[in-house]
Coordinates of C-alpha atoms in Angstrom, one line a residue:
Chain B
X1118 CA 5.1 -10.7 11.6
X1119 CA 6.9 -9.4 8.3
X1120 CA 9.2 -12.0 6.6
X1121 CA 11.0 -8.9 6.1
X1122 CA 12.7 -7.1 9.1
X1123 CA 12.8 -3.0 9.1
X1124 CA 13.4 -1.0 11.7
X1125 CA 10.0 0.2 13.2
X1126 CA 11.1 3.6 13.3
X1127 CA 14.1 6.3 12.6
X1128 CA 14.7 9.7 13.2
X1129 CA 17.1 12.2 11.9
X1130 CA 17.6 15.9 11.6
X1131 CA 17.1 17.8 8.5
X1132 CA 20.6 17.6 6.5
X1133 CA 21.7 14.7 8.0
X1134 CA 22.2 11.0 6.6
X1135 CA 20.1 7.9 8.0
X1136 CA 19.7 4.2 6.5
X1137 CA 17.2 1.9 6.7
X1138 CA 17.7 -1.8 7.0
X1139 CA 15.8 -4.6 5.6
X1140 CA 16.6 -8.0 6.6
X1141 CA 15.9 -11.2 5.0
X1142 CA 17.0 -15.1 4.7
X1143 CA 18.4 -17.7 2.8
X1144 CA 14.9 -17.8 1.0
X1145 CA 14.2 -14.6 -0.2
X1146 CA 16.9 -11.7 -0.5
X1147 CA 19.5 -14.0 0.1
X1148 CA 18.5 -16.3 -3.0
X1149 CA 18.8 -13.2 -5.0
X1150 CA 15.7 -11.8 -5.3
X1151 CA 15.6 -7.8 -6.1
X1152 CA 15.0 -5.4 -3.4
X1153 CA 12.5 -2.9 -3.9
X1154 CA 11.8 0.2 -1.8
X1155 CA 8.7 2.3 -1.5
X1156 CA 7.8 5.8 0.2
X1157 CA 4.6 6.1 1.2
X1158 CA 3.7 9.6 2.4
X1159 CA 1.0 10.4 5.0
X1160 CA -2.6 10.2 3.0
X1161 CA -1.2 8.8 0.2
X1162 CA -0.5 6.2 -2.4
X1163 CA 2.8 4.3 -1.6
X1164 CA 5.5 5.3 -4.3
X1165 CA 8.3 3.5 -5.9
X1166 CA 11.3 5.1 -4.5
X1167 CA 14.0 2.3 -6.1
X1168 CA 13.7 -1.1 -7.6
X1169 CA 16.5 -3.9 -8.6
X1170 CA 18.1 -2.9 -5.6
X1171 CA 19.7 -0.2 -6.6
X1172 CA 17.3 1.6 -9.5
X1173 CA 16.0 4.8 -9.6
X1174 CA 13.3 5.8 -11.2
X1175 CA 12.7 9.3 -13.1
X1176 CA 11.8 11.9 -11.3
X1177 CA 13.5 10.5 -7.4
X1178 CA 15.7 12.1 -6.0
X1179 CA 19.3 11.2 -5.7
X1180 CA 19.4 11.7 -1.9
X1181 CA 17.9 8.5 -2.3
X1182 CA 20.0 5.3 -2.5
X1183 CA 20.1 1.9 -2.1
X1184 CA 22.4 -1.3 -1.6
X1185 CA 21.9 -5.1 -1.5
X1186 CA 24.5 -7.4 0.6
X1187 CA 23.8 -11.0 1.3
X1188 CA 20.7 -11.7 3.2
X1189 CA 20.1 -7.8 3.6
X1190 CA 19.3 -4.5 1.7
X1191 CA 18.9 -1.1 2.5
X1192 CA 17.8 2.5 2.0
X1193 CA 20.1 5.5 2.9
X1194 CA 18.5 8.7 2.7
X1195 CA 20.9 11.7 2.6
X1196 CA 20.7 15.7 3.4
X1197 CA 17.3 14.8 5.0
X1198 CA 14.6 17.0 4.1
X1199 CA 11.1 17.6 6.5
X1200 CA 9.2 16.2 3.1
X1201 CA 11.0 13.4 3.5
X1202 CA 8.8 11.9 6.3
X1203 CA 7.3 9.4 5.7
X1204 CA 6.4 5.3 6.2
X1205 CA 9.2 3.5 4.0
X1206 CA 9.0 -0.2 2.9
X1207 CA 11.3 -2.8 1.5
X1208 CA 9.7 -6.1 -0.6
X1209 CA 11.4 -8.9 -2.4
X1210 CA 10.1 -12.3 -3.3
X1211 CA 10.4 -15.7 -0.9
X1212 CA 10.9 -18.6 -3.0
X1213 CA 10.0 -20.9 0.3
X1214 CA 6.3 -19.1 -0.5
X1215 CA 5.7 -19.8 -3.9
X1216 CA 7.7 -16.6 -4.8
X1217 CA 5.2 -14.8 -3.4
X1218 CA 5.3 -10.9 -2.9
X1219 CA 7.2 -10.0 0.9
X1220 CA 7.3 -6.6 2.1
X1221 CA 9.3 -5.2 5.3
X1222 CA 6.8 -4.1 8.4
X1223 CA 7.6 -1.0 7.0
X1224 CA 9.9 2.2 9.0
X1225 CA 8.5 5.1 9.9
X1226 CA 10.9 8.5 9.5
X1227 CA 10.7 11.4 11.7
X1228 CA 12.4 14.4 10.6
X1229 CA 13.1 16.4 13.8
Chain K
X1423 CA 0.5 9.3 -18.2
X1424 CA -0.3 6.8 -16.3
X1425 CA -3.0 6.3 -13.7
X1426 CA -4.8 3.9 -12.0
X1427 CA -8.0 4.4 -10.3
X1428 CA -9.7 2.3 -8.1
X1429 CA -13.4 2.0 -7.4
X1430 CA -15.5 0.4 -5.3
X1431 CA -15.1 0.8 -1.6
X1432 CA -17.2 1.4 1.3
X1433 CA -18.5 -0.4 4.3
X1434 CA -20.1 -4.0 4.3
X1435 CA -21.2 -6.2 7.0
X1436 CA -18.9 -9.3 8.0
X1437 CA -19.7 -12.1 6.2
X1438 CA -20.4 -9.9 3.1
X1439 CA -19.3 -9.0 -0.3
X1440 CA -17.8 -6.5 -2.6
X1441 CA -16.3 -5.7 -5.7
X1442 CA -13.8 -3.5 -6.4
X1443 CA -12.3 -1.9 -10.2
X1444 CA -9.6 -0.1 -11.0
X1445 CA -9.3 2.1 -14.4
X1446 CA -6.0 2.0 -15.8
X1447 CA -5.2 4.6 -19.1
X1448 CA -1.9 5.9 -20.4
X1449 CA -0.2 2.8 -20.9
X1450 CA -1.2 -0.4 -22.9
X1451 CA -2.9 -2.3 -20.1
X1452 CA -3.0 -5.9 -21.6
X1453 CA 1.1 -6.2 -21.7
X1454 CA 1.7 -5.8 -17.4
X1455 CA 1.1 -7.8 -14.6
X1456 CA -1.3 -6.1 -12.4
X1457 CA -1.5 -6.7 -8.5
X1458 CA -4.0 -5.8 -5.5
X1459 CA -2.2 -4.6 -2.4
X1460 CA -3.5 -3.1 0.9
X1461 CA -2.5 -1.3 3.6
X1462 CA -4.8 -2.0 7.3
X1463 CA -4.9 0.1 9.6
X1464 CA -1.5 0.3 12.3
X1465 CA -0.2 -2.0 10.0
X1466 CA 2.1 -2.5 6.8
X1467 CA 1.6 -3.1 3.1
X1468 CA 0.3 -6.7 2.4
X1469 CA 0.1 -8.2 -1.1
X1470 CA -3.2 -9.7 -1.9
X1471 CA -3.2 -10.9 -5.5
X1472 CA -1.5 -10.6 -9.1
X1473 CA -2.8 -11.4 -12.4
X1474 CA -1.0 -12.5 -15.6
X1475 CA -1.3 -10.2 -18.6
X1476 CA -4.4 -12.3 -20.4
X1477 CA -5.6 -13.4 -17.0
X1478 CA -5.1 -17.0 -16.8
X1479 CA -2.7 -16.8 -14.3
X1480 CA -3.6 -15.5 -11.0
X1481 CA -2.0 -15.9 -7.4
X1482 CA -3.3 -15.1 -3.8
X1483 CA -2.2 -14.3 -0.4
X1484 CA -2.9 -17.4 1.9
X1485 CA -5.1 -14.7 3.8
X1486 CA -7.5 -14.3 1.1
X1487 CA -7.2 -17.4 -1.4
X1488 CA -10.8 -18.7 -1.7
X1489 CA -12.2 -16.0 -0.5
X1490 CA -11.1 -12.8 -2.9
X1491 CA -10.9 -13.3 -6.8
X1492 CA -9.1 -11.0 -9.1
X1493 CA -9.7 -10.9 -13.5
X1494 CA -9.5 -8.5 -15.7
X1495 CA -10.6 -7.2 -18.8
X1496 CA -8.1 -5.9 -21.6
X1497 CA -11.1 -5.0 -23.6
X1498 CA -12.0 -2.4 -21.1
X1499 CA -8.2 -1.8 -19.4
X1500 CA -10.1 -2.5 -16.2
X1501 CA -8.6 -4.7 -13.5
X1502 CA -11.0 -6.2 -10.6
X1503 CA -11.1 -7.5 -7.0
X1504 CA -14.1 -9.2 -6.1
X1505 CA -14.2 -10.0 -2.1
X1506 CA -16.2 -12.4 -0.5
X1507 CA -17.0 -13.6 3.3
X1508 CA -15.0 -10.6 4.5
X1509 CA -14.3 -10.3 8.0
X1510 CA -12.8 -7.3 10.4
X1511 CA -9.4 -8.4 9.6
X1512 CA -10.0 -7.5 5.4
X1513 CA -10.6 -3.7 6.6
X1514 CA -8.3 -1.5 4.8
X1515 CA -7.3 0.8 2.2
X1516 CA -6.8 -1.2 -1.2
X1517 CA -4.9 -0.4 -3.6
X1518 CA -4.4 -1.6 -7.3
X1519 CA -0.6 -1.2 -8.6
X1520 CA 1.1 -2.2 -11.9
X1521 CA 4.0 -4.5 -12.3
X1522 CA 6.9 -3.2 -14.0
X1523 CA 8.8 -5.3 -16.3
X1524 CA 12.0 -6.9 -15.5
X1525 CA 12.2 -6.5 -11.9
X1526 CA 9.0 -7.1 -10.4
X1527 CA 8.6 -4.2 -8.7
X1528 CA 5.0 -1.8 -8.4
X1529 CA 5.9 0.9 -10.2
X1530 CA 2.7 2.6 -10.4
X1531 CA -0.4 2.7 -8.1
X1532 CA -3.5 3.9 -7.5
X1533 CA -4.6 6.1 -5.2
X1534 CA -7.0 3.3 -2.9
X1535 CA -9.6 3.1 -1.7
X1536 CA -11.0 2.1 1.9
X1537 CA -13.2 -0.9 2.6
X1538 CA -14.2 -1.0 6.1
X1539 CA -15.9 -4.2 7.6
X1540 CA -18.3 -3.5 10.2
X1541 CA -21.3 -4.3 11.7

């Protein structure tokens, strides 16, 4: 079990706006950690979609944003596109484990 | 540009060994953090190990401390994973990743590669 809750899966049709939640405690997110967010495409490497919560990096999209509130982050994706399918992953920190690495259980996106 | 390239996979007995590398270039490997992920299979990213930039300070997963052992070498910009009394459970596709600076996150990685545990 992920110390990080996502959504197991989403779906959405192509054009349309979906977000995905990542929820966390008092330990990790909540003690102000940074939320990071990855893509990871079928067959492939997983890729840094945003990081420091709200970050992007050269070369993502800005369909692709991202929020931090509290104890929870999460991804919105918007005018959904069939390349967009993919496994997507939040990870933060837990200081209760040594500041170790967390990741979500991951979300997988359907585009219909 | 960057890239990472892990080698070193394959399939090993339980109870056996391997060692894995990963080739970094276009980027000056001695000033990052560099991490070991994976990815089993039906299941989600885990993070295995990191090391420090002149490798004397490492952490581990509680799933593979004592048992797994990352170091580098800035010499050769080569980062390594050496695996020990693996079981079913270490099957997966491993991957190397860098850590960016400032926010902790993995901004690059390689491309993996699979270690399969079987008998």
């Amino acid at each position: 079990q992920s110390v990080l809750t996502q959504p197991p899966s989403l779906s959405g049709a192509p054009g349309q706006r979906i977000t995905i939640s990542c929820t966390g405690s008092s330990s990790n997110i909540g003690a102000g950690y940074d939320v990071h967010w990855y893509q990871q495409l079928p067959g492939t490497a997983p890729r840094l979609l945003i990081y420091g919560n709200t970050n992007r990096p050269s070369g993502v999209p800005d369909r692709f944003s991202a929020s931090k509130s509290g104890t929870s982050a999460s991804l919105a994706i918007t005018g959904l596109q069939a390349e967009d399918e993919a496994d997507y992953y939040c990870q933060s920190y837990d200081g209760s484990l040594n500041e170790d690495v967390i990741f979500g259980g991951g979300t997988k996106l359907t585009v219909l | 540009q960057v890239q990472l390239v892990e080698s070193g996979g394959g399939l090993v007995k339980p109870g056996g060994s391997l060692r894995f590398s990963c080739a970094a270039s276009g980027f000056t490997f001695e000033d990052y953090h560099m991490s070991w992920l994976r990815r089993a299979p039906g299941r989600g990213l885990e993070w295995i190990s990191d090391i420090g930039r002149s490798g004397s300070t490492k952490s581990y997963a509680d799933s593979v401390r004592g048992r797994f052992t990352i170091s580098r070498d800035n010499a050769k910009n080569l980062l390594y994973l050496q695996m020990n009394s693996l079981g079913a459970e270490d099957t997966a596709v491993y991957y190397c990743a860098r850590k960016g600076a400032g926010f902790g996150q993995f901004d690059y990685w390689g491309q993996g590669t699979l270690v399969t545990v079987s008998s």
